PDB file of C-alpha atoms in Angstrom:
ATOM      1  CA  ALA A 165     -32.673  10.585  41.190  1.00 76.00           C
ATOM      2  CA  GLN A 166     -31.635   7.048  41.970  1.00 82.00           C
ATOM      3  CA  LYS A 167     -33.823   4.472  40.334  1.00 89.00           C
ATOM      4  CA  VAL A 168     -33.746   0.867  39.196  1.00 94.00           C
ATOM      5  CA  THR A 169     -36.225  -0.370  36.631  1.00 95.00           C
ATOM      6  CA  GLN A 170     -36.922  -4.057  35.960  1.00 96.00           C
ATOM      7  CA  ALA A 171     -39.508  -3.859  33.215  1.00 95.00           C
ATOM      8  CA  GLN A 172     -40.154  -7.601  33.064  1.00 96.00           C
ATOM      9  CA  THR A 173     -42.597  -8.482  35.782  1.00 94.00           C
ATOM     10  CA  GLU A 174     -42.663 -12.172  35.078  1.00 96.00           C
ATOM     11  CA  ILE A 175     -40.956 -14.504  32.595  1.00 97.00           C
ATOM     12  CA  SER A 176     -41.732 -18.172  31.897  1.00 97.00           C
ATOM     13  CA  VAL A 177     -39.311 -20.446  30.123  1.00 97.00           C
ATOM     14  CA  VAL A 178     -38.901 -24.116  29.573  1.00 97.00           C
ATOM     15  CA  GLU A 179     -35.930 -25.911  31.173  1.00 97.00           C
ATOM     16  CA  LYS A 180     -32.677 -25.533  29.157  1.00 97.00           C
ATOM     17  CA  GLU A 181     -33.748 -22.360  27.532  1.00 97.00           C
ATOM     18  CA  ASP A 182     -31.565 -19.294  27.967  1.00 97.00           C
ATOM     19  CA  VAL A 183     -33.176 -16.251  29.596  1.00 97.00           C
ATOM     20  CA  THR A 184     -32.074 -12.656  30.130  1.00 98.00           C
ATOM     21  CA  LEU A 185     -33.411 -10.443  32.883  1.00 98.00           C
ATOM     22  CA  ASP A 186     -33.183  -6.778  32.168  1.00 98.00           C
ATOM     23  CA  CYS A 187     -32.140  -4.022  34.567  1.00 97.00           C
ATOM     24  CA  VAL A 188     -31.906  -0.292  33.779  1.00 98.00           C
ATOM     25  CA  TYR A 189     -30.727   2.192  36.351  1.00 96.00           C
ATOM     26  CA  GLU A 190     -30.618   5.925  36.806  1.00 94.00           C
ATOM     27  CA  THR A 191     -28.028   7.701  39.015  1.00 90.00           C
ATOM     28  CA  ARG A 192     -26.221  11.018  39.237  1.00 86.00           C
ATOM     29  CA  ASP A 193     -23.268   9.416  40.919  1.00 84.00           C
ATOM     30  CA  THR A 194     -20.024   8.822  39.088  1.00 83.00           C
ATOM     31  CA  THR A 195     -19.147   5.992  41.515  1.00 84.00           C
ATOM     32  CA  TYR A 196     -21.811   3.477  42.107  1.00 88.00           C
ATOM     33  CA  TYR A 197     -22.372  -0.232  42.557  1.00 88.00           C
ATOM     34  CA  LEU A 198     -24.817  -2.636  41.031  1.00 92.00           C
ATOM     35  CA  PHE A 199     -26.113  -5.846  42.511  1.00 92.00           C
ATOM     36  CA  TRP A 200     -28.249  -8.779  41.655  1.00 95.00           C
ATOM     37  CA  TYR A 201     -30.105 -10.780  44.307  1.00 94.00           C
ATOM     38  CA  LYS A 202     -32.120 -13.977  44.015  1.00 95.00           C
ATOM     39  CA  GLN A 203     -35.224 -14.576  46.181  1.00 93.00           C
ATOM     40  CA  PRO A 204     -36.305 -18.257  45.947  1.00 92.00           C
ATOM     41  CA  PRO A 205     -39.755 -19.362  47.136  1.00 87.00           C
ATOM     42  CA  SER A 206     -38.248 -19.830  50.585  1.00 83.00           C
ATOM     43  CA  GLY A 207     -38.043 -16.082  50.785  1.00 83.00           C
ATOM     44  CA  GLU A 208     -34.442 -15.327  51.749  1.00 86.00           C
ATOM     45  CA  LEU A 209     -32.620 -12.950  49.471  1.00 90.00           C
ATOM     46  CA  VAL A 210     -29.386 -14.464  48.186  1.00 91.00           C
ATOM     47  CA  PHE A 211     -26.521 -12.240  46.960  1.00 90.00           C
ATOM     48  CA  LEU A 212     -25.363 -13.094  43.403  1.00 93.00           C
ATOM     49  CA  ILE A 213     -23.041 -10.401  42.214  1.00 91.00           C
ATOM     50  CA  ARG A 214     -21.649  -6.870  42.889  1.00 88.00           C
ATOM     51  CA  ARG A 215     -20.122  -4.693  40.143  1.00 89.00           C
ATOM     52  CA  ASN A 216     -18.629  -1.223  40.462  1.00 86.00           C
ATOM     53  CA  SER A 217     -19.180   1.500  37.866  1.00 88.00           C
ATOM     54  CA  PHE A 218     -15.555   1.501  36.740  1.00 86.00           C
ATOM     55  CA  ASP A 219     -15.502  -2.104  35.736  1.00 82.00           C
ATOM     56  CA  GLU A 220     -17.475  -2.760  32.583  1.00 80.00           C
ATOM     57  CA  GLN A 221     -16.096  -6.218  31.950  1.00 80.00           C
ATOM     58  CA  ASN A 222     -18.742  -8.783  31.569  1.00 82.00           C
ATOM     59  CA  GLU A 223     -18.763 -11.518  34.135  1.00 83.00           C
ATOM     60  CA  ILE A 224     -19.462 -15.221  33.893  1.00 84.00           C
ATOM     61  CA  SER A 225     -20.065 -17.594  36.766  1.00 86.00           C
ATOM     62  CA  GLY A 226     -21.104 -20.995  35.679  1.00 91.00           C
ATOM     63  CA  ARG A 227     -24.523 -20.645  33.932  1.00 94.00           C
ATOM     64  CA  TYR A 228     -24.808 -17.065  35.042  1.00 94.00           C
ATOM     65  CA  SER A 229     -23.474 -14.061  33.139  1.00 93.00           C
ATOM     66  CA  TRP A 230     -23.882 -10.350  33.548  1.00 93.00           C
ATOM     67  CA  ASN A 231     -23.643  -7.685  30.871  1.00 94.00           C
ATOM     68  CA  PHE A 232     -22.863  -4.169  32.234  1.00 94.00           C
ATOM     69  CA  GLN A 233     -23.162  -1.335  29.761  1.00 93.00           C
ATOM     70  CA  LYS A 234     -22.746   2.210  31.089  1.00 92.00           C
ATOM     71  CA  SER A 235     -23.708   3.681  27.720  1.00 92.00           C
ATOM     72  CA  THR A 236     -27.228   2.350  28.123  1.00 95.00           C
ATOM     73  CA  SER A 237     -27.309   2.316  31.965  1.00 95.00           C
ATOM     74  CA  SER A 238     -28.075  -1.378  31.913  1.00 96.00           C
ATOM     75  CA  PHE A 239     -26.873  -4.337  33.885  1.00 96.00           C
ATOM     76  CA  ASN A 240     -28.596  -7.396  32.443  1.00 96.00           C
ATOM     77  CA  PHE A 241     -28.450 -10.931  33.814  1.00 96.00           C
ATOM     78  CA  THR A 242     -28.428 -14.018  31.648  1.00 96.00           C
ATOM     79  CA  ILE A 243     -29.034 -17.593  32.776  1.00 96.00           C
ATOM     80  CA  THR A 244     -27.882 -20.131  30.289  1.00 96.00           C
ATOM     81  CA  ALA A 245     -29.555 -23.521  30.058  1.00 97.00           C
ATOM     82  CA  SER A 246     -32.034 -22.648  32.770  1.00 97.00           C
ATOM     83  CA  GLN A 247     -33.028 -25.178  35.427  1.00 97.00           C
ATOM     84  CA  VAL A 248     -36.164 -25.525  37.522  1.00 96.00           C
ATOM     85  CA  VAL A 249     -34.125 -24.525  40.608  1.00 95.00           C
ATOM     86  CA  ASP A 250     -33.558 -21.157  38.958  1.00 97.00           C
ATOM     87  CA  SER A 251     -37.209 -20.350  39.564  1.00 97.00           C
ATOM     88  CA  ALA A 252     -37.250 -17.314  41.826  1.00 97.00           C
ATOM     89  CA  VAL A 253     -37.718 -13.590  41.877  1.00 95.00           C
ATOM     90  CA  TYR A 254     -34.604 -11.680  40.865  1.00 97.00           C
ATOM     91  CA  PHE A 255     -33.847  -8.214  42.108  1.00 95.00           C
ATOM     92  CA  CYS A 256     -31.406  -5.702  40.644  1.00 96.00           C
ATOM     93  CA  ALA A 257     -30.103  -3.037  43.050  1.00 92.00           C
ATOM     94  CA  LEU A 258     -28.030   0.150  42.945  1.00 91.00           C
ATOM     95  CA  SER A 259     -26.044   1.848  45.698  1.00 84.00           C
ATOM     96  CA  GLY A 260     -23.993   4.983  45.446  1.00 73.00           C
ATOM     97  CA  ARG A 261     -22.374   7.945  47.200  1.00 65.00           C
ATOM     98  CA  GLY A 262     -24.044  10.940  48.641  1.00 56.00           C
ATOM     99  CA  TYR A 263     -25.965  11.609  51.903  1.00 55.00           C
ATOM    100  CA  ASN A 264     -27.697   8.228  51.593  1.00 54.00           C
ATOM    101  CA  PHE A 265     -24.570   6.565  50.269  1.00 58.00           C
ATOM    102  CA  ASN A 266     -25.303   3.239  51.905  1.00 63.00           C
ATOM    103  CA  LYS A 267     -28.854   3.156  50.727  1.00 72.00           C
ATOM    104  CA  PHE A 268     -29.825   0.486  48.198  1.00 80.00           C
ATOM    105  CA  TYR A 269     -32.369   1.152  45.574  1.00 87.00           C
ATOM    106  CA  PHE A 270     -34.040  -2.034  44.464  1.00 90.00           C
ATOM    107  CA  GLY A 271     -35.981  -2.726  41.337  1.00 93.00           C
ATOM    108  CA  SER A 272     -39.449  -4.248  41.589  1.00 91.00           C
ATOM    109  CA  GLY A 273     -38.082  -7.678  40.723  1.00 94.00           C
ATOM    110  CA  THR A 274     -38.600 -10.146  37.883  1.00 96.00           C
ATOM    111  CA  LYS A 275     -40.296 -13.427  38.685  1.00 96.00           C
ATOM    112  CA  LEU A 276     -38.742 -16.278  36.679  1.00 98.00           C
ATOM    113  CA  ASN A 277     -40.654 -19.484  36.241  1.00 97.00           C
ATOM    114  CA  VAL A 278     -38.692 -22.373  34.750  1.00 97.00           C
ATOM    115  CA  LYS A 279     -40.924 -25.245  33.755  1.00 96.00           C
ATOM    116  CA  PRO A 280     -39.635 -28.800  33.351  1.00 95.00           C
TER     117      PRO A 280
ATOM    118  CA  GLY B 193     -23.838 -16.522  63.951  1.00 52.00           C
ATOM    119  CA  ALA B 194     -23.093 -17.375  60.342  1.00 78.00           C
ATOM    120  CA  GLY B 195     -25.868 -15.198  58.895  1.00 92.00           C
ATOM    121  CA  VAL B 196     -28.413 -12.528  59.692  1.00 95.00           C
ATOM    122  CA  SER B 197     -31.164 -13.930  61.941  1.00 95.00           C
ATOM    123  CA  GLN B 198     -34.556 -12.522  62.526  1.00 97.00           C
ATOM    124  CA  SER B 199     -37.298 -13.336  65.009  1.00 96.00           C
ATOM    125  CA  PRO B 200     -40.039 -14.150  65.083  1.00 97.00           C
ATOM    126  CA  SER B 201     -40.263 -15.779  61.703  1.00 95.00           C
ATOM    127  CA  ASN B 202     -44.016 -15.315  61.703  1.00 96.00           C
ATOM    128  CA  LYS B 203     -46.194 -13.028  63.674  1.00 97.00           C
ATOM    129  CA  VAL B 204     -50.015 -12.739  63.668  1.00 97.00           C
ATOM    130  CA  THR B 205     -51.498  -9.855  65.580  1.00 97.00           C
ATOM    131  CA  GLU B 206     -54.705  -7.998  65.977  1.00 97.00           C
ATOM    132  CA  LYS B 207     -55.226  -4.561  64.623  1.00 97.00           C
ATOM    133  CA  GLY B 208     -54.205  -1.902  67.149  1.00 97.00           C
ATOM    134  CA  LYS B 209     -51.637  -4.036  68.937  1.00 97.00           C
ATOM    135  CA  ASP B 210     -47.950  -3.246  69.107  1.00 98.00           C
ATOM    136  CA  VAL B 211     -45.281  -5.598  67.633  1.00 98.00           C
ATOM    137  CA  GLU B 212     -41.564  -5.890  67.992  1.00 98.00           C
ATOM    138  CA  LEU B 213     -39.390  -7.457  65.342  1.00 98.00           C
ATOM    139  CA  ARG B 214     -35.843  -8.421  66.060  1.00 97.00           C
ATOM    140  CA  CYS B 215     -32.747  -8.574  63.916  1.00 97.00           C
ATOM    141  CA  ASP B 216     -29.372 -10.028  64.805  1.00 96.00           C
ATOM    142  CA  PRO B 217     -26.820  -9.011  62.114  1.00 95.00           C
ATOM    143  CA  ILE B 218     -23.726 -10.890  61.122  1.00 93.00           C
ATOM    144  CA  SER B 219     -21.037 -10.526  63.728  1.00 91.00           C
ATOM    145  CA  GLY B 220     -18.744  -7.605  62.959  1.00 88.00           C
ATOM    146  CA  HIS B 221     -21.180  -5.930  60.577  1.00 90.00           C
ATOM    147  CA  THR B 222     -21.570  -2.262  61.497  1.00 88.00           C
ATOM    148  CA  ALA B 223     -24.344  -1.301  59.090  1.00 88.00           C
ATOM    149  CA  LEU B 224     -27.858  -2.596  59.499  1.00 91.00           C
ATOM    150  CA  TYR B 225     -30.933  -2.040  57.304  1.00 91.00           C
ATOM    151  CA  TRP B 226     -34.623  -2.713  57.553  1.00 94.00           C
ATOM    152  CA  TYR B 227     -36.834  -3.208  54.521  1.00 93.00           C
ATOM    153  CA  ARG B 228     -40.485  -4.079  54.003  1.00 94.00           C
ATOM    154  CA  GLN B 229     -41.723  -6.294  51.231  1.00 92.00           C
ATOM    155  CA  SER B 230     -45.448  -6.406  50.662  1.00 88.00           C
ATOM    156  CA  LEU B 231     -46.994  -9.420  48.872  1.00 80.00           C
ATOM    157  CA  GLY B 232     -45.653  -9.680  45.340  1.00 73.00           C
ATOM    158  CA  GLN B 233     -43.845  -6.333  45.612  1.00 77.00           C
ATOM    159  CA  GLY B 234     -40.258  -5.165  45.669  1.00 81.00           C
ATOM    160  CA  LEU B 235     -38.325  -4.036  48.671  1.00 87.00           C
ATOM    161  CA  GLU B 236     -39.205  -0.782  50.410  1.00 88.00           C
ATOM    162  CA  PHE B 237     -36.345   0.743  52.379  1.00 87.00           C
ATOM    163  CA  LEU B 238     -37.323   1.691  55.917  1.00 92.00           C
ATOM    164  CA  ILE B 239     -34.252   2.632  57.955  1.00 91.00           C
ATOM    165  CA  TYR B 240     -30.540   2.324  58.087  1.00 87.00           C
ATOM    166  CA  PHE B 241     -28.150   2.194  61.055  1.00 89.00           C
ATOM    167  CA  GLN B 242     -24.499   3.062  61.281  1.00 85.00           C
ATOM    168  CA  GLY B 243     -23.496   1.498  64.551  1.00 86.00           C
ATOM    169  CA  ASN B 244     -26.215   2.617  66.951  1.00 88.00           C
ATOM    170  CA  SER B 245     -27.211   5.773  65.124  1.00 87.00           C
ATOM    171  CA  ALA B 246     -29.767   6.023  62.332  1.00 86.00           C
ATOM    172  CA  PRO B 247     -28.704   8.659  59.832  1.00 78.00           C
ATOM    173  CA  ASP B 248     -31.443   7.734  57.420  1.00 77.00           C
ATOM    174  CA  LYS B 249     -34.973   7.349  58.673  1.00 80.00           C
ATOM    175  CA  SER B 250     -36.550   8.576  55.500  1.00 79.00           C
ATOM    176  CA  GLY B 251     -38.294   5.363  54.686  1.00 85.00           C
ATOM    177  CA  LEU B 252     -40.280   4.938  57.873  1.00 91.00           C
ATOM    178  CA  PRO B 253     -43.966   5.108  56.638  1.00 90.00           C
ATOM    179  CA  SER B 254     -45.410   6.793  59.669  1.00 92.00           C
ATOM    180  CA  ASP B 255     -44.656   7.724  63.252  1.00 94.00           C
ATOM    181  CA  ARG B 256     -46.064   4.393  64.355  1.00 97.00           C
ATOM    182  CA  PHE B 257     -42.786   2.872  63.138  1.00 97.00           C
ATOM    183  CA  SER B 258     -39.625   3.162  65.120  1.00 96.00           C
ATOM    184  CA  ALA B 259     -36.326   1.286  65.371  1.00 96.00           C
ATOM    185  CA  GLU B 260     -33.357   1.129  67.671  1.00 95.00           C
ATOM    186  CA  ARG B 261     -30.087  -0.620  67.800  1.00 94.00           C
ATOM    187  CA  THR B 262     -28.068  -1.192  70.905  1.00 88.00           C
ATOM    188  CA  GLY B 263     -24.478  -2.202  71.344  1.00 86.00           C
ATOM    189  CA  GLY B 264     -23.933  -1.956  67.647  1.00 81.00           C
ATOM    190  CA  SER B 265     -25.572  -5.296  67.194  1.00 91.00           C
ATOM    191  CA  VAL B 266     -29.195  -6.326  67.633  1.00 95.00           C
ATOM    192  CA  SER B 267     -31.881  -4.057  66.267  1.00 97.00           C
ATOM    193  CA  THR B 268     -35.586  -3.915  67.046  1.00 97.00           C
ATOM    194  CA  LEU B 269     -38.257  -2.552  64.715  1.00 97.00           C
ATOM    195  CA  THR B 270     -41.356  -1.561  66.614  1.00 97.00           C
ATOM    196  CA  ILE B 271     -44.714  -0.984  64.971  1.00 98.00           C
ATOM    197  CA  GLN B 272     -47.278   0.689  67.278  1.00 97.00           C
ATOM    198  CA  ARG B 273     -51.077   0.381  66.844  1.00 97.00           C
ATOM    199  CA  THR B 274     -50.660  -1.944  63.889  1.00 97.00           C
ATOM    200  CA  GLN B 275     -52.915  -1.575  60.873  1.00 97.00           C
ATOM    201  CA  GLN B 276     -53.837  -4.147  58.261  1.00 96.00           C
ATOM    202  CA  GLU B 277     -51.757  -2.389  55.669  1.00 94.00           C
ATOM    203  CA  ASP B 278     -48.653  -3.136  57.831  1.00 96.00           C
ATOM    204  CA  SER B 279     -48.995  -6.832  56.896  1.00 96.00           C
ATOM    205  CA  ALA B 280     -45.838  -7.644  54.984  1.00 96.00           C
ATOM    206  CA  VAL B 281     -42.512  -9.413  55.254  1.00 95.00           C
ATOM    207  CA  TYR B 282     -39.973  -7.312  57.176  1.00 97.00           C
ATOM    208  CA  LEU B 283     -36.447  -7.969  56.051  1.00 95.00           C
ATOM    209  CA  CYS B 284     -33.274  -7.089  57.816  1.00 96.00           C
ATOM    210  CA  ALA B 285     -29.844  -6.834  56.175  1.00 93.00           C
ATOM    211  CA  SER B 286     -26.301  -6.089  57.414  1.00 92.00           C
ATOM    212  CA  SER B 287     -23.119  -5.102  55.778  1.00 88.00           C
ATOM    213  CA  LEU B 288     -19.536  -4.980  56.864  1.00 84.00           C
ATOM    214  CA  SER B 289     -18.733  -1.317  56.525  1.00 73.00           C
ATOM    215  CA  ARG B 290     -20.653   1.726  57.535  1.00 57.00           C
ATOM    216  CA  THR B 291     -18.572   4.014  55.286  1.00 59.00           C
ATOM    217  CA  SER B 292     -18.490   2.345  51.922  1.00 57.00           C
ATOM    218  CA  SER B 293     -21.329   2.172  49.491  1.00 55.00           C
ATOM    219  CA  GLN B 294     -19.853  -0.874  47.885  1.00 62.00           C
ATOM    220  CA  GLU B 295     -20.490  -3.252  50.695  1.00 74.00           C
ATOM    221  CA  THR B 296     -22.833  -6.071  49.912  1.00 83.00           C
ATOM    222  CA  GLN B 297     -25.900  -6.316  52.032  1.00 87.00           C
ATOM    223  CA  TYR B 298     -26.666  -9.834  53.449  1.00 91.00           C
ATOM    224  CA  PHE B 299     -30.292 -10.482  54.245  1.00 93.00           C
ATOM    225  CA  GLY B 300     -32.074 -12.378  56.962  1.00 94.00           C
ATOM    226  CA  PRO B 301     -35.019 -14.748  56.307  1.00 93.00           C
ATOM    227  CA  GLY B 302     -37.500 -12.120  57.283  1.00 94.00           C
ATOM    228  CA  THR B 303     -40.482 -11.784  59.649  1.00 96.00           C
ATOM    229  CA  ARG B 304     -43.894 -12.402  58.127  1.00 95.00           C
ATOM    230  CA  LEU B 305     -46.296 -10.097  59.847  1.00 97.00           C
ATOM    231  CA  LEU B 306     -50.023 -10.510  59.458  1.00 97.00           C
ATOM    232  CA  VAL B 307     -52.347  -7.941  61.019  1.00 97.00           C
ATOM    233  CA  LEU B 308     -55.925  -9.170  61.386  1.00 96.00           C
TER     234      LEU B 308
END
């Protein structure tokens, strides 16, 4: 079965703290893709990153970094020196091959509150 | 347009009425998706279009829900005889390719439906 689990429902941090959002996935596919989206209070989902299953290199983009580990089926997202503007709900998603190969499986989201 | 657009942005209706929600994908995107997001919840997949056809309708919650897409562009999601439990944000997304699972989905701002 295809499944994404974001065990952290809500996290609160103080500005400038580092925070890691966890994502664990399940898939039978050998080729798959993982995504992170941000949903700010305005509501529109914003694409952050896409990784394929063959590339386990960690990625850094400014204050954002992602740690992909196939051995633990995890794709965690770290925000360094968090800011109030980072407050949002963050969704991890999985897509893969098969009959429903363009179907995305979203986690339930992690709400991040960054306090000044 | 530059992004996915949806209309109306907000819709209030009475129980039992029919509603139509519209999605205009990014120009050139052949794949189109509908999701539902209930208050404080994750994304629930509803239906997916490749061009004008819908190979995956598995997420439609009941036969009161239907969707169509014409001309490979605009899609309409129709909910007949609305119920209070249909109240949610309905999100539309599009992606460039209809054949590749790696394509990123880009989301519209959503339609907030309230059934009284």
